[in-house]
Amino acid sequence: MTEQQENLQTLIVHSAKYKTNYTKKYLNRKKWEPVNPNHLISFIPGTVLDVLVKEGDKVKAGQNLMILEAMKMHNQVLMPFDGEIVKVNVEVGAKIPKNFLMMEIRPI
Amino acid sequence: MSLKRNILDLRKRKSEVLKGGGDKAIEKQVEMGKMTARDRILSIVDEGSFHEYDMFVEHVARDFDMDKKVLHGDGVIIGTATIYGSPVCLFAQDFTVAGGSLGLMHARKITKIMDHSLKMRVPLIGINDSGGARIQEGVDSLAGYGEIFFRNTLASGVIPQLSVILGPCAGGAVYSPALTDFVFVVDNISKMFITGPGVIKTVLGEEISMEELGGAKVHAEVTGNAHFYAASEKECFEQIKKLITYIPWNNTQKARRFEPKEPTVKTKIEEIVPADPKQPYDIRDIIKSITDGSEFFEIMEHFAPNIVIGFGRMNGDTVGFVANQPKYLAGVLDCDSSDKAARFIRYCDAFNIPIITLEDLPGYLPGVDQEHAGVIRHGAKILYAYSEATVPKITVIIRKAYGGGYIAMNSRHLRADFVFAWPTAEIAVMGPEGAANIVFRKEIDEAENPEAMRQQKIQEYKDKFANPYVAAARGYIDEIIEPQDTRRLLLHALQVSANKAISGPNKKHGIPPF
């Protein structure tokens, strides 16, 4: 009891600060980050089969930007709005993990 | 003379089958640190009580040269036995025979013993150690799994079903344990997953070992699929035997009664709990100061430790305990702890085990991850389970009972039979800090010294509401008790609710927020 009390952590519920121990799962929880509409993030790991745009290109909403092969499917990554390609972080043949920042875009 | 020959022939045939997959395969099994299927059964049951059936069952596959192979007992052992004199049905997959793979006749043996256990209304213990479906038998294997799952569901809530994972249990095979009441795992031996590391690597490029993906620790700590974790098979078998003493044979009976014992813990119960409601303690110390012989058999010890569940005995009879654990996450309810408690409450209700709830929680765990993980849906499970349960339900409020947590933890409003509170109990919509900030926001904001005003208002709220007397004035609490009387009152409450009989409206079944 005494040795634990030295390492106790704080959990705040309704403005009250409780002394307690965190669980491993609580420590490993994912911190929330707001979605940035200008970031194209991979929702699944896969292989980049084709990159159809380059930095500085002006593209229309719905235009195909790249092909990501995952789960044996060729997934098209489409432009969500009329805009410009700011940065391309992928190249053909690259294997990318989940939640990888593939491209940065911006509306015009 | 000829009769003697027949008997000798039978003995010879049986001794062949008893070799399982043969010396080499057994050697390999032992090298992996595993016991053989037959030894496992013999280690669990009473000496000399095991009787095996379907020893001479043979597989029926004819394709892929399978007709040339002899698979003793088709890779699974079934039978009946007793544990401390209580009858049980068992099956154990034999990994030494074709990797314990499941074909048509293998599945038929399992379903035969399942049918028997349901018919005879005795517990079923299944030992899983199998490479999975026998590919050579194709769709017959799948049919076999389906027949097992159906029976697991049919028997659920009628007979106790225990699954012991002592080897691989992968793909569709994992759904049988998932449908049963209690899953036992052993470190370094148990492996459970739907999709193995190989496929995950090929398809997703994620590299992970079998142990990290679906080992015993993962299921005991992270997924919540396992209820009992052991360091060795021997320890696991002791857990199984112990559990059997706490549960009844079926849903029409009560668990076996033992000789009543006084608690052995000598610490005064009120000395366990710090006066400051924000300081933690181990709720299990309270449970142990209440139960017979201070014994508490904890379930899912490593998963969602912010709630504690398990069995103890009161005056010789089994009781299920559900208790908030201030030692972890201040004892809050969250997705995992709600899920854990709700299933246990339903187990106790199905098998006529009274439930004692010990309450000390600040509410639900705040956080985006919780909200997005569906804490509404998961949290609702505990409300549903308590409301639905018709066994005797008794609550003791130790300290905090705030907000939705107060309602959820077997409150009067969910039809608790008895609600007791210690004089340290605080029953309110939230703790004094949060409440004062909302109720007196204007006064605090407009004060010359807002912080001093805040502290003053917190104290005012504390004096007025942070006690059990407001709730007692409405009759939401039956009695405010001195901590030292807790066991005595619980024994009395259990005694007078022993013949509890209530019934709800007629329905086919409810629709719990699964």
Coordinates of C-alpha atoms in Angstrom, one line a residue, chain B:
Chain B
M1 CA -11.4 -70.3 -23.9
S2 CA -12.7 -68.3 -26.8
L3 CA -14.1 -65.6 -24.5
K4 CA -10.6 -65.1 -23.1
R5 CA -9.3 -64.6 -26.6
N6 CA -11.9 -61.9 -27.3
I7 CA -11.0 -60.1 -24.1
L8 CA -7.3 -60.2 -25.0
D9 CA -8.1 -58.9 -28.5
L10 CA -10.1 -56.0 -27.0
R11 CA -7.2 -55.1 -24.7
K12 CA -4.8 -55.1 -27.6
R13 CA -7.1 -52.8 -29.6
K14 CA -7.5 -50.4 -26.7
S15 CA -3.8 -50.3 -26.0
E16 CA -3.3 -49.3 -29.7
V17 CA -5.7 -46.4 -29.4
L18 CA -4.2 -45.3 -26.1
K19 CA -0.9 -44.6 -27.9
G20 CA -2.7 -41.7 -29.7
G21 CA -0.4 -40.4 -32.5
G22 CA 2.5 -42.7 -31.4
D23 CA 5.7 -42.2 -29.4
K24 CA 7.3 -39.7 -31.8
A25 CA 4.3 -37.4 -31.8
I26 CA 4.0 -37.7 -28.0
E27 CA 7.7 -36.8 -27.7
K28 CA 7.1 -33.7 -29.8
Q29 CA 4.1 -32.7 -27.7
V30 CA 6.2 -33.0 -24.5
E31 CA 9.0 -31.0 -26.1
M32 CA 6.5 -28.2 -26.7
G33 CA 6.0 -28.2 -22.9
K34 CA 2.5 -29.7 -23.3
M35 CA 0.9 -32.7 -21.6
T36 CA -0.9 -35.3 -23.7
A37 CA -4.7 -35.0 -24.1
R38 CA -5.4 -38.1 -21.9
D39 CA -3.0 -37.0 -19.1
R40 CA -4.7 -33.6 -19.1
I41 CA -8.1 -35.2 -18.5
L42 CA -6.7 -37.5 -15.8
S43 CA -5.1 -34.5 -14.1
I44 CA -8.4 -32.7 -13.8
V45 CA -10.8 -35.4 -12.8
D46 CA -11.1 -37.6 -9.6
E47 CA -8.7 -40.6 -9.7
G48 CA -10.2 -43.6 -11.5
S49 CA -13.4 -41.7 -12.4
F50 CA -12.8 -41.2 -16.1
H51 CA -14.6 -43.3 -18.7
E52 CA -13.8 -42.8 -22.3
Y53 CA -16.3 -43.4 -25.2
D54 CA -16.0 -43.7 -28.9
M55 CA -12.4 -44.9 -28.7
F56 CA -12.7 -46.9 -32.0
V57 CA -14.2 -44.1 -34.0
E58 CA -12.3 -43.7 -37.3
H59 CA -12.2 -40.9 -39.8
V60 CA -14.2 -41.2 -43.0
A61 CA -12.1 -39.1 -45.4
R62 CA -11.2 -40.9 -48.6
D63 CA -9.6 -38.2 -50.7
F64 CA -5.9 -37.1 -50.7
D65 CA -4.8 -40.6 -49.6
M66 CA -6.5 -40.2 -46.3
D67 CA -8.0 -43.7 -46.7
K68 CA -4.5 -45.1 -46.0
K69 CA -4.2 -43.2 -42.7
V70 CA -5.2 -44.5 -39.3
L71 CA -6.1 -41.7 -36.9
H72 CA -6.8 -43.1 -33.4
G73 CA -10.1 -41.9 -32.0
D74 CA -10.0 -39.3 -34.9
G75 CA -7.9 -37.0 -32.7
V76 CA -10.2 -36.3 -29.9
I77 CA -11.0 -38.0 -26.5
I78 CA -14.5 -37.8 -25.0
G79 CA -15.8 -39.2 -21.8
T80 CA -17.5 -38.6 -18.4
A81 CA -15.9 -38.3 -15.0
T82 CA -16.3 -36.6 -11.6
I83 CA -14.5 -33.7 -10.0
Y84 CA -14.7 -33.7 -6.2
G85 CA -17.6 -36.1 -6.7
S86 CA -19.5 -33.8 -9.1
P87 CA -20.3 -35.3 -12.6
V88 CA -18.8 -33.6 -15.7
C89 CA -18.6 -34.4 -19.4
L90 CA -15.2 -33.7 -21.1
F91 CA -13.6 -33.7 -24.5
A92 CA -9.9 -33.2 -25.2
Q93 CA -8.4 -32.7 -28.6
D94 CA -5.3 -34.8 -29.2
F95 CA -2.7 -32.8 -31.0
T96 CA -0.5 -35.9 -31.5
V97 CA -3.2 -37.3 -33.9
A98 CA -3.1 -35.3 -37.1
G99 CA -2.5 -32.1 -35.2
G100 CA -5.8 -32.5 -33.4
S101 CA -7.4 -31.3 -36.7
L102 CA -11.2 -31.4 -36.8
G103 CA -12.9 -33.6 -39.4
L104 CA -16.4 -35.0 -39.6
M105 CA -16.1 -37.9 -37.0
H106 CA -13.9 -35.7 -34.7
A107 CA -16.7 -33.2 -34.6
R108 CA -19.3 -35.9 -34.2
K109 CA -17.6 -37.2 -31.1
I110 CA -17.5 -33.7 -29.6
T111 CA -21.2 -33.0 -30.4
K112 CA -22.1 -36.4 -28.9
I113 CA -20.6 -35.6 -25.5
M114 CA -22.1 -32.1 -25.7
D115 CA -25.5 -33.6 -26.3
H116 CA -24.9 -35.9 -23.4
S117 CA -23.9 -33.1 -21.0
L118 CA -27.0 -31.1 -22.0
K119 CA -29.3 -34.1 -21.6
M120 CA -27.8 -35.1 -18.3
R121 CA -27.6 -31.4 -17.1
V122 CA -24.0 -31.6 -16.0
P123 CA -21.1 -29.2 -16.8
L124 CA -19.0 -29.5 -20.0
I125 CA -15.3 -29.1 -20.1
G126 CA -13.6 -28.8 -23.5
I127 CA -9.8 -28.9 -23.9
N128 CA -8.8 -27.3 -27.2
D129 CA -5.4 -28.2 -28.8
S130 CA -5.9 -28.3 -32.6
G131 CA -4.4 -27.1 -35.8
G132 CA -8.0 -26.2 -37.0
A133 CA -10.1 -27.6 -39.7
R134 CA -8.9 -30.8 -41.4
I135 CA -8.5 -29.4 -44.9
Q136 CA -8.8 -32.9 -46.5
E137 CA -12.3 -33.2 -45.2
G138 CA -13.4 -29.9 -46.7
V139 CA -16.9 -28.7 -46.0
D140 CA -17.5 -31.6 -43.5
S141 CA -15.1 -29.8 -41.1
L142 CA -17.0 -26.6 -41.4
A143 CA -20.2 -28.4 -40.8
G144 CA -18.6 -29.9 -37.7
Y145 CA -17.7 -26.5 -36.3
G146 CA -21.2 -25.2 -37.0
E147 CA -22.8 -28.1 -35.1
I148 CA -20.5 -27.4 -32.1
F149 CA -21.3 -23.7 -32.1
F150 CA -25.0 -24.4 -32.2
R151 CA -24.8 -26.7 -29.2
N152 CA -22.7 -24.2 -27.3
T153 CA -25.5 -21.7 -27.8
L154 CA -28.2 -24.1 -26.9
A155 CA -26.5 -25.2 -23.7
S156 CA -25.6 -21.6 -22.7
G157 CA -27.3 -20.7 -19.4
V158 CA -28.4 -24.4 -18.9
I159 CA -25.1 -26.1 -18.0
P160 CA -21.8 -24.5 -17.2
Q161 CA -19.4 -24.7 -20.2
L162 CA -15.7 -24.4 -19.6
S163 CA -13.1 -24.0 -22.4
V164 CA -9.5 -24.8 -21.8
I165 CA -7.1 -23.6 -24.4
L166 CA -4.0 -25.7 -24.3
G167 CA -2.4 -25.3 -27.7
P168 CA -3.4 -23.5 -30.9
C169 CA -7.1 -22.6 -31.3
A170 CA -7.3 -20.6 -34.5
G171 CA -9.7 -19.5 -37.2
G172 CA -13.3 -20.5 -36.8
A173 CA -12.4 -22.9 -33.9
V174 CA -12.1 -19.9 -31.5
Y175 CA -15.8 -19.3 -31.6
S176 CA -16.6 -22.3 -29.5
P177 CA -14.6 -21.1 -26.5
A178 CA -16.0 -17.6 -27.1
L179 CA -19.5 -18.9 -26.8
T180 CA -18.8 -20.7 -23.5
D181 CA -18.9 -19.3 -20.0
F182 CA -15.3 -19.5 -18.9
V183 CA -12.1 -19.6 -20.9
F184 CA -8.8 -20.8 -19.4
V185 CA -5.4 -20.0 -20.9
V186 CA -1.8 -21.0 -20.0
D187 CA 1.3 -18.9 -20.6
N188 CA 3.3 -19.9 -23.7
I189 CA 0.9 -22.7 -24.5
S190 CA -2.4 -21.1 -25.5
K191 CA -2.7 -19.4 -28.9
M192 CA -6.0 -17.9 -30.1
F193 CA -6.7 -15.8 -33.1
I194 CA -9.0 -15.6 -36.1
T195 CA -6.2 -14.7 -38.6
G196 CA -2.7 -15.9 -37.9
P197 CA 0.6 -13.9 -38.1
G198 CA 1.4 -15.4 -41.5
V199 CA -1.7 -14.0 -43.3
I200 CA -1.5 -10.7 -41.4
K201 CA 2.0 -10.3 -42.7
T202 CA 1.2 -11.1 -46.3
V203 CA -1.9 -9.1 -46.6
L204 CA -1.2 -6.1 -44.3
G205 CA 2.6 -6.1 -43.9
E206 CA 2.3 -6.1 -40.1
E207 CA 4.8 -8.4 -38.4
I208 CA 3.8 -9.9 -35.1
S209 CA 4.6 -13.1 -33.2
M210 CA 1.9 -15.7 -32.3
E211 CA 2.4 -14.9 -28.6
E212 CA 2.0 -11.1 -29.2
L213 CA -1.0 -11.6 -31.4
G214 CA -3.0 -14.2 -29.4
G215 CA -1.0 -15.6 -26.5
A216 CA -2.4 -16.2 -23.0
K217 CA -1.3 -12.8 -21.7
V218 CA -3.0 -10.9 -24.5
H219 CA -6.3 -12.6 -24.0
A220 CA -6.1 -12.2 -20.2
E221 CA -5.1 -8.5 -20.2
V222 CA -6.1 -6.9 -23.5
T223 CA -8.9 -8.7 -25.3
G224 CA -10.8 -10.0 -22.3
N225 CA -11.4 -13.3 -24.1
A226 CA -9.9 -15.3 -21.3
H227 CA -11.2 -15.5 -17.7
F228 CA -8.4 -17.5 -16.0
Y229 CA -4.7 -17.1 -16.7
A230 CA -2.2 -19.7 -15.4
A231 CA 1.6 -20.0 -15.6
S232 CA 1.4 -23.8 -16.1
E233 CA -1.0 -26.5 -17.1
K234 CA -1.0 -27.8 -13.5
E235 CA -2.0 -24.4 -12.1
C236 CA -4.7 -24.2 -14.8
F237 CA -6.2 -27.6 -13.7
E238 CA -6.3 -26.4 -10.1
Q239 CA -8.3 -23.3 -11.2
I240 CA -10.8 -25.6 -13.1
K241 CA -11.3 -27.8 -10.1
K242 CA -11.8 -24.8 -7.8
L243 CA -14.3 -23.2 -10.2
I244 CA -16.3 -26.4 -10.3
T245 CA -16.8 -26.2 -6.5
Y246 CA -18.3 -22.7 -6.8
I247 CA -20.9 -23.3 -9.5
P248 CA -24.0 -25.6 -9.7
W249 CA -24.3 -28.5 -12.1
N250 CA -27.0 -26.7 -14.0
N251 CA -29.5 -23.9 -14.0
T252 CA -32.1 -25.6 -11.9
Q253 CA -29.7 -26.2 -9.0
K254 CA -27.7 -24.3 -6.4
A255 CA -24.0 -24.5 -6.0
R256 CA -22.8 -27.0 -3.5
R257 CA -23.0 -25.9 0.1
F258 CA -19.8 -25.9 2.2
E259 CA -19.2 -25.7 5.9
P260 CA -19.7 -22.0 7.0
K261 CA -16.5 -20.3 8.2
E262 CA -15.8 -16.9 9.7
P263 CA -13.4 -14.6 7.8
T264 CA -9.8 -15.0 8.8
V265 CA -8.7 -11.5 8.0
K266 CA -8.1 -9.7 11.2
T267 CA -7.8 -6.1 9.9
K268 CA -10.8 -3.9 10.9
I269 CA -12.9 -3.3 7.8
E270 CA -13.1 0.4 8.4
E271 CA -9.3 0.7 8.6
I272 CA -9.0 -0.5 5.0
V273 CA -10.8 2.5 3.5
P274 CA -9.1 6.0 3.5
A275 CA -11.3 8.7 4.8
D276 CA -10.5 10.9 1.8
P277 CA -12.7 9.7 -1.0
K278 CA -10.0 10.6 -3.5
Q279 CA -7.5 8.2 -2.0
P280 CA -7.4 4.6 -3.3
Y281 CA -7.4 1.2 -1.6
D282 CA -7.8 -2.4 -2.7
I283 CA -11.5 -3.3 -2.7
R284 CA -10.5 -7.0 -2.6
D285 CA -9.4 -6.4 1.1
I286 CA -13.0 -5.5 1.8
I287 CA -14.3 -8.6 0.1
K288 CA -11.9 -10.8 2.0
S289 CA -13.0 -9.3 5.3
I290 CA -16.6 -10.3 4.5
T291 CA -16.4 -13.8 2.9
D292 CA -16.1 -17.2 4.6
G293 CA -12.5 -18.0 5.4
S294 CA -11.6 -14.7 3.7
E295 CA -11.5 -16.6 0.4
F296 CA -12.2 -14.9 -2.9
F297 CA -11.9 -16.6 -6.3
E298 CA -11.3 -13.7 -8.7
I299 CA -12.3 -14.0 -12.4
M300 CA -10.7 -11.9 -15.2
E301 CA -8.2 -10.5 -12.7
H302 CA -6.0 -8.9 -15.3
F303 CA -8.6 -7.4 -17.7
A304 CA -10.3 -4.1 -16.8
P305 CA -9.0 -4.3 -13.2
N306 CA -11.1 -1.1 -12.4
I307 CA -13.9 -3.5 -11.6
V308 CA -13.5 -6.7 -9.6
I309 CA -15.6 -9.8 -10.2
G310 CA -15.5 -13.3 -8.7
F311 CA -16.9 -15.9 -6.3
G312 CA -16.8 -16.1 -2.5
R313 CA -18.9 -18.0 0.0
M314 CA -21.3 -16.5 2.6
N315 CA -22.4 -18.9 5.3
G316 CA -21.3 -21.8 3.0
D317 CA -23.1 -20.7 -0.1
T318 CA -21.6 -19.3 -3.3
V319 CA -22.1 -15.6 -3.9
G320 CA -21.0 -13.5 -6.9
F321 CA -19.2 -10.3 -6.1
V322 CA -19.1 -7.2 -8.3
A323 CA -17.0 -4.4 -6.9
N324 CA -15.6 -1.1 -8.1
Q325 CA -11.8 -1.1 -7.6
P326 CA -10.5 2.4 -6.6
K327 CA -7.0 1.1 -6.9
Y328 CA -7.2 1.2 -10.7
L329 CA -8.6 4.2 -12.6
A330 CA -10.4 5.3 -9.5
G331 CA -12.8 2.4 -10.0
V332 CA -14.6 4.1 -13.0
L333 CA -16.9 2.3 -15.3
D334 CA -15.7 2.2 -18.9
C335 CA -16.3 0.0 -22.0
D336 CA -14.2 -2.9 -20.7
S337 CA -15.3 -2.9 -17.1
S338 CA -19.0 -2.7 -18.1
D339 CA -18.7 -5.5 -20.4
K340 CA -16.8 -7.6 -17.8
A341 CA -19.3 -7.0 -15.1
A342 CA -22.4 -7.4 -17.2
R343 CA -21.5 -10.8 -18.5
F344 CA -20.7 -12.0 -14.9
I345 CA -24.0 -10.7 -13.6
R346 CA -25.8 -12.6 -16.3
Y347 CA -23.8 -15.7 -15.4
C348 CA -24.8 -15.4 -11.7
D349 CA -28.4 -14.8 -12.7
A350 CA -28.5 -17.8 -15.0
F351 CA -27.1 -20.1 -12.3
N352 CA -29.0 -19.0 -9.2
I353 CA -26.0 -17.3 -7.6
P354 CA -26.9 -14.2 -5.5
I355 CA -25.0 -11.0 -6.3
I356 CA -23.3 -8.7 -3.8
T357 CA -22.3 -5.3 -5.2
L358 CA -19.7 -3.2 -3.5
E359 CA -19.9 0.4 -4.7
D360 CA -17.2 3.1 -4.8
L361 CA -16.9 5.0 -8.1
P362 CA -16.7 8.5 -9.3
G363 CA -18.7 7.7 -12.5
Y364 CA -17.8 6.8 -16.1
L365 CA -14.4 7.3 -17.6
P366 CA -14.1 10.5 -19.6
G367 CA -12.3 10.6 -22.9
V368 CA -12.8 10.7 -26.7
D369 CA -11.5 7.1 -27.0
Q370 CA -14.2 5.9 -24.6
E371 CA -17.0 7.8 -26.4
H372 CA -15.8 6.6 -29.8
A373 CA -15.4 3.0 -28.6
G374 CA -19.1 3.1 -27.7
V375 CA -19.2 3.6 -23.9
I376 CA -22.9 4.3 -24.3
R377 CA -23.6 0.9 -25.8
H378 CA -21.1 -0.9 -23.5
G379 CA -22.2 1.0 -20.4
A380 CA -25.8 0.1 -21.1
K381 CA -24.9 -3.6 -20.7
I382 CA -24.4 -3.3 -17.0
L383 CA -27.8 -1.5 -16.5
Y384 CA -29.4 -4.2 -18.6
A385 CA -27.8 -7.1 -16.7
Y386 CA -28.7 -5.8 -13.3
S387 CA -32.2 -4.8 -14.2
E388 CA -32.8 -8.2 -15.8
A389 CA -31.3 -10.3 -13.0
T390 CA -33.8 -12.0 -10.7
V391 CA -31.4 -13.6 -8.2
P392 CA -31.1 -11.8 -4.8
K393 CA -29.2 -8.5 -5.4
I394 CA -27.6 -6.6 -2.6
T395 CA -25.6 -3.4 -2.7
V396 CA -23.3 -1.9 -0.2
I397 CA -22.2 1.7 -0.9
I398 CA -18.8 2.2 0.6
R399 CA -17.9 5.7 -0.4
K400 CA -18.7 7.4 -3.8
A401 CA -21.9 6.7 -5.7
Y402 CA -22.1 9.5 -8.2
G403 CA -24.3 10.1 -11.2
G404 CA -24.8 7.4 -13.8
G405 CA -22.5 5.1 -11.9
Y406 CA -24.8 5.2 -8.9
I407 CA -27.7 4.1 -11.0
A408 CA -25.7 1.4 -12.8
M409 CA -24.3 -0.3 -9.8
N410 CA -27.4 -2.2 -8.7
S411 CA -29.3 0.8 -7.3
R412 CA -32.7 0.5 -5.8
H413 CA -34.1 1.8 -9.1
L414 CA -32.9 -1.3 -11.0
R415 CA -34.6 -3.4 -8.3
A416 CA -31.9 -4.1 -5.8
D417 CA -33.4 -6.1 -3.0
F418 CA -31.3 -4.4 -0.3
V419 CA -29.2 -1.2 -0.5
F420 CA -26.9 -0.6 2.5
A421 CA -24.6 2.4 2.9
W422 CA -21.7 3.1 5.1
P423 CA -21.8 6.5 6.9
T424 CA -18.9 7.4 4.5
A425 CA -21.2 7.0 1.5
E426 CA -21.7 10.0 -0.8
I427 CA -24.7 9.6 -3.1
A428 CA -25.0 12.5 -5.5
V429 CA -25.2 13.5 -9.2
M430 CA -21.5 14.2 -9.1
G431 CA -18.7 14.9 -6.6
P432 CA -18.7 18.2 -4.7
E433 CA -16.0 19.8 -6.9
G434 CA -17.9 19.3 -10.2
A435 CA -21.3 20.1 -8.7
A436 CA -20.1 23.4 -7.1
N437 CA -18.5 24.5 -10.3
I438 CA -21.9 24.2 -12.1
V439 CA -24.4 25.1 -9.4
F440 CA -22.5 28.1 -8.1
R441 CA -20.9 29.2 -11.4
K442 CA -22.3 32.7 -11.2
E443 CA -21.3 33.3 -7.6
I444 CA -17.8 31.9 -8.2
D445 CA -17.3 34.0 -11.4
E446 CA -18.5 37.2 -9.7
A447 CA -16.7 36.8 -6.5
E448 CA -13.8 39.0 -5.6
N449 CA -11.7 35.9 -4.9
P450 CA -13.2 33.2 -7.2
E451 CA -10.9 30.4 -5.8
A452 CA -11.8 31.1 -2.2
M453 CA -15.5 31.3 -3.2
R454 CA -15.1 28.0 -5.1
Q455 CA -13.6 26.3 -2.0
Q456 CA -16.4 27.7 0.2
K457 CA -19.1 26.4 -2.2
I458 CA -17.5 23.0 -2.5
Q459 CA -17.5 22.8 1.2
E460 CA -21.1 23.9 1.4
Y461 CA -22.1 21.3 -1.2
K462 CA -20.0 18.6 0.6
D463 CA -21.7 19.3 4.0
K464 CA -25.2 19.2 2.5
F465 CA -25.0 16.4 -0.1
A466 CA -21.9 14.4 0.2
N467 CA -23.5 11.9 2.6
P468 CA -26.0 9.0 2.5
Y469 CA -28.7 10.8 4.4
V470 CA -30.3 12.6 1.5
A471 CA -30.8 9.3 -0.4
A472 CA -31.9 7.6 2.9
A473 CA -34.6 10.3 3.3
R474 CA -36.1 9.2 0.0
G475 CA -35.9 5.5 0.9
Y476 CA -33.4 4.8 -1.9
I477 CA -31.2 3.3 0.8
D478 CA -32.6 0.8 3.3
E479 CA -30.1 1.2 6.1
I480 CA -27.0 3.1 6.9
I481 CA -24.7 0.7 8.6
E482 CA -21.5 0.6 10.6
P483 CA -18.8 -1.0 8.5
Q484 CA -18.1 -3.7 11.1
D485 CA -21.7 -4.9 10.7
T486 CA -21.4 -5.5 6.9
R487 CA -20.9 -9.3 7.0
R488 CA -23.6 -9.8 9.6
L489 CA -26.1 -7.7 7.6
L490 CA -25.2 -9.3 4.3
L491 CA -25.7 -12.8 5.8
H492 CA -29.1 -11.7 7.1
A493 CA -30.1 -10.1 3.7
L494 CA -29.1 -13.4 1.9
Q495 CA -31.0 -15.5 4.4
V496 CA -34.2 -13.5 4.0
S497 CA -34.0 -13.4 0.2
A498 CA -33.3 -17.1 -0.2
N499 CA -36.8 -17.7 -1.6
K500 CA -37.0 -14.6 -3.7
A501 CA -39.5 -15.1 -6.5
I502 CA -40.3 -12.4 -9.1
S503 CA -41.4 -12.5 -12.7
G504 CA -41.4 -9.9 -15.4
P505 CA -43.6 -9.6 -18.5
N506 CA -43.8 -12.5 -20.9
K507 CA -41.3 -12.3 -23.7
K508 CA -39.3 -14.5 -26.1
H509 CA -36.1 -12.8 -25.0
G510 CA -34.9 -9.3 -24.4
I511 CA -32.5 -7.4 -26.8
P512 CA -29.5 -6.5 -24.7
P513 CA -27.0 -4.0 -26.1
F514 CA -24.5 -6.7 -27.2

